[in-house]
Short mmCIF file of C-alpha atoms (C1' of nucleotides) in Angstrom, two decimals:
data_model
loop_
_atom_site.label_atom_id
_atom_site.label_comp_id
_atom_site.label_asym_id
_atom_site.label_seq_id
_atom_site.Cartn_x
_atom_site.Cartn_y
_atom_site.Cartn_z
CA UNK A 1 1.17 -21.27 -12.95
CA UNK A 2 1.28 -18.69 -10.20
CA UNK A 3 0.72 -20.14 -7.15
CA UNK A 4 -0.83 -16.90 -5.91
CA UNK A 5 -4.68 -16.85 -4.27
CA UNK A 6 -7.01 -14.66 -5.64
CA UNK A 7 -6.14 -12.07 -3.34
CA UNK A 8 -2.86 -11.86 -4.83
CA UNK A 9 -3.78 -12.12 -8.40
CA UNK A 10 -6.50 -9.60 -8.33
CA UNK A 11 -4.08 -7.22 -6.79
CA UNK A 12 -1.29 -7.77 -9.84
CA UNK A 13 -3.61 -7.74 -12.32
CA UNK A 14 -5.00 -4.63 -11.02
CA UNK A 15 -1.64 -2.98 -10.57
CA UNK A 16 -0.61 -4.15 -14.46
CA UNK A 17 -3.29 -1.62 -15.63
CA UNK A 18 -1.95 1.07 -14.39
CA UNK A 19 -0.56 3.07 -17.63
CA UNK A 20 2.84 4.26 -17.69
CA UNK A 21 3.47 7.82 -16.56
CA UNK A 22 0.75 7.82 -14.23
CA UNK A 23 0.13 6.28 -10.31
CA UNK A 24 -2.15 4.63 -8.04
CA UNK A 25 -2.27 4.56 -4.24
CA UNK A 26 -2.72 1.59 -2.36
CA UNK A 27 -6.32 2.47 -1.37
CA UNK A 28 -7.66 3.07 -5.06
CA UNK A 29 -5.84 -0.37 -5.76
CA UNK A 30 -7.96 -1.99 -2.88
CA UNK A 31 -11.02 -0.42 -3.87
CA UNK A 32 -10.31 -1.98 -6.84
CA UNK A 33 -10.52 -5.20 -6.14
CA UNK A 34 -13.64 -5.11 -4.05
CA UNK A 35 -11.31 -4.90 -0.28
CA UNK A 36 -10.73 -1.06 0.33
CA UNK A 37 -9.51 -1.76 3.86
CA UNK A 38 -6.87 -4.33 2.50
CA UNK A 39 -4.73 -1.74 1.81
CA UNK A 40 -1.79 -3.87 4.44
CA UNK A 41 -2.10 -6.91 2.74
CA UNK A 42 -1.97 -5.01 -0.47
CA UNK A 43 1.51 -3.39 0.59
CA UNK A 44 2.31 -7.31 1.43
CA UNK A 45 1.49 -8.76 -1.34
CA UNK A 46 3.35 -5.99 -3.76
CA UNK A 47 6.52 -6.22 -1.54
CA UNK A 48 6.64 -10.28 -2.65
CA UNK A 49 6.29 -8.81 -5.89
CA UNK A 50 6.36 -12.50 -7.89
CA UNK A 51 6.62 -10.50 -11.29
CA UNK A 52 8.61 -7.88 -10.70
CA UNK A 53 9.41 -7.17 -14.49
CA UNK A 54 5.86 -7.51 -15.80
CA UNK A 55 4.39 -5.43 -12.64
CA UNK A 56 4.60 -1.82 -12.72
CA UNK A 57 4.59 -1.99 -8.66
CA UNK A 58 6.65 1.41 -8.56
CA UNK A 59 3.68 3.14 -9.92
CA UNK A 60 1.46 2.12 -6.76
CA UNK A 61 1.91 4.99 -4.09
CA UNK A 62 0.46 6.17 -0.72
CA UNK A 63 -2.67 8.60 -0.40
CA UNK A 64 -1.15 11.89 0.76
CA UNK A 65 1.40 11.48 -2.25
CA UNK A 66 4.36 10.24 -0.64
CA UNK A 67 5.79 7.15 -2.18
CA UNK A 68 5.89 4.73 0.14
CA UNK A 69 8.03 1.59 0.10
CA UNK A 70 9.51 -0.92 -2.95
CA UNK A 71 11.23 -4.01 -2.70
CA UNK A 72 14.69 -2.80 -4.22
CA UNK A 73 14.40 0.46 -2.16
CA UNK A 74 12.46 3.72 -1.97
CA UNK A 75 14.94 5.38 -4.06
CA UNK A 76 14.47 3.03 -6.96
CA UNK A 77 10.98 3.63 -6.94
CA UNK A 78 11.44 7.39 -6.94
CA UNK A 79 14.07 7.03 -10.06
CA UNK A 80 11.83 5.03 -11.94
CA UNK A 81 8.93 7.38 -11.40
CA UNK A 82 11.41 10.03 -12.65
CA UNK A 83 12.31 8.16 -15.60
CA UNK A 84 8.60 7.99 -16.70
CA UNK A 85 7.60 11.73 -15.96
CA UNK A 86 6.42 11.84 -12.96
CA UNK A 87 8.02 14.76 -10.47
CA UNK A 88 9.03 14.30 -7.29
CA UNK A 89 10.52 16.22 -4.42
CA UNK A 90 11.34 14.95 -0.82
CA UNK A 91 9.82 11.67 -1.28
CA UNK A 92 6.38 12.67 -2.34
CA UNK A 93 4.76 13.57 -6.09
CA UNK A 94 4.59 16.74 -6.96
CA UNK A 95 2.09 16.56 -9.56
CA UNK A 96 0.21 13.58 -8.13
CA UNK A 97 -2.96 14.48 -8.36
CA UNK A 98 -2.42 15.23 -11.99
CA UNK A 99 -1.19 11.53 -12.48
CA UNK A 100 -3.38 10.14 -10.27
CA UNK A 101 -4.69 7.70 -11.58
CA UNK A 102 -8.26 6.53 -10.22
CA UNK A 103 -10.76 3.95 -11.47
CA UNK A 104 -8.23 1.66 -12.58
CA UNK A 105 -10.49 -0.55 -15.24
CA UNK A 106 -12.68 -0.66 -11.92
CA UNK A 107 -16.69 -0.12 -12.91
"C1'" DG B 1 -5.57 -21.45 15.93
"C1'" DG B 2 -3.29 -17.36 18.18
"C1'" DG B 3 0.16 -13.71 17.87
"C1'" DT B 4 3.31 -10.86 14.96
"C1'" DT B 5 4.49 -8.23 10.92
"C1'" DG B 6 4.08 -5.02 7.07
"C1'" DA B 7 5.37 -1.09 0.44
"C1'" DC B 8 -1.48 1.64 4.50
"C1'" DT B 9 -5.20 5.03 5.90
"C1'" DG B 10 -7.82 8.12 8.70
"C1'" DT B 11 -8.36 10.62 12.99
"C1'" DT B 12 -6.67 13.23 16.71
"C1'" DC B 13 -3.36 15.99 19.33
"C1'" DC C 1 2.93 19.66 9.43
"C1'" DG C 2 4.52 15.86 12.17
"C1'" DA C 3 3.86 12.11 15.70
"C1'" DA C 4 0.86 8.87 18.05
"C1'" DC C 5 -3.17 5.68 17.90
"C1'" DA C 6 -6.48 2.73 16.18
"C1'" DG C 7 -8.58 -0.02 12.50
"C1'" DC C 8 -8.02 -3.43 8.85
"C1'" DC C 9 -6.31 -7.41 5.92
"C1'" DA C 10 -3.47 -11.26 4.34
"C1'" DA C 11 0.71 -14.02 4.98
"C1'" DC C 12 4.00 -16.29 8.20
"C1'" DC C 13 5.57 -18.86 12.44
#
DNA sequence: GGGTTGACTGTTC
DNA sequence: CGAACAGCCAACC
């Protein structure tokens, strides 16, 4: 089994909802799981990424729209994004907050 | 147990 | 709009 703490696991599993074509940030993803200032540990905990392939960490993005950091590199991120509709110029969504995705399963 | 680090956010200049 | 500061949280040494 994962041998993640809650923290961690409530963090993935919140991420895995997010549905393809749209993004979170960081601070809807803490909210999410009940720690809305954890939004640094969140960051930490995505950047270990244990399930990379089954976690759609790419999606998760900053506030103001930029895009923030990924594990394999900013760009990556940004190409993926691309890849699933999402626009983006200079490092930061165009359309976020038409993809912004909020609530995430949360309430 | 204390100090450092990091894929952050909000405020202020 | 960009840079600097402060606040916050979990993992690591």
């Amino acid at each position: 089994m994962d041998n993640l703490t809650d923290f961690q696991k409530s963090v993935l599993k919140m991420v895995r909802k997010i549905p393809r074509g749209r993004v979170a940030t960081y601070k809807e993803v803490a909210r999410g799981i009940g720690r809305p200032r954890a939004t640094r540990a969140i960051g930490r905990t995505l950047n270990k990424n244990p399930h990379l392939n089954q976690i759609p960490c790419h999606r998760v993005v900053k506030s103001n729209g930029q895009i923030g950091g990924y594990a394999l590199g900013a760009k990556k991120k940004i190409k993926l994004l691309k890849k699933e509709g999402i626009l983006i110029k200079r490092g930061r969504v165009i359309n976020f907050s038409k993809i912004f995705y909020n609530n995430l399963g949360f309430r």
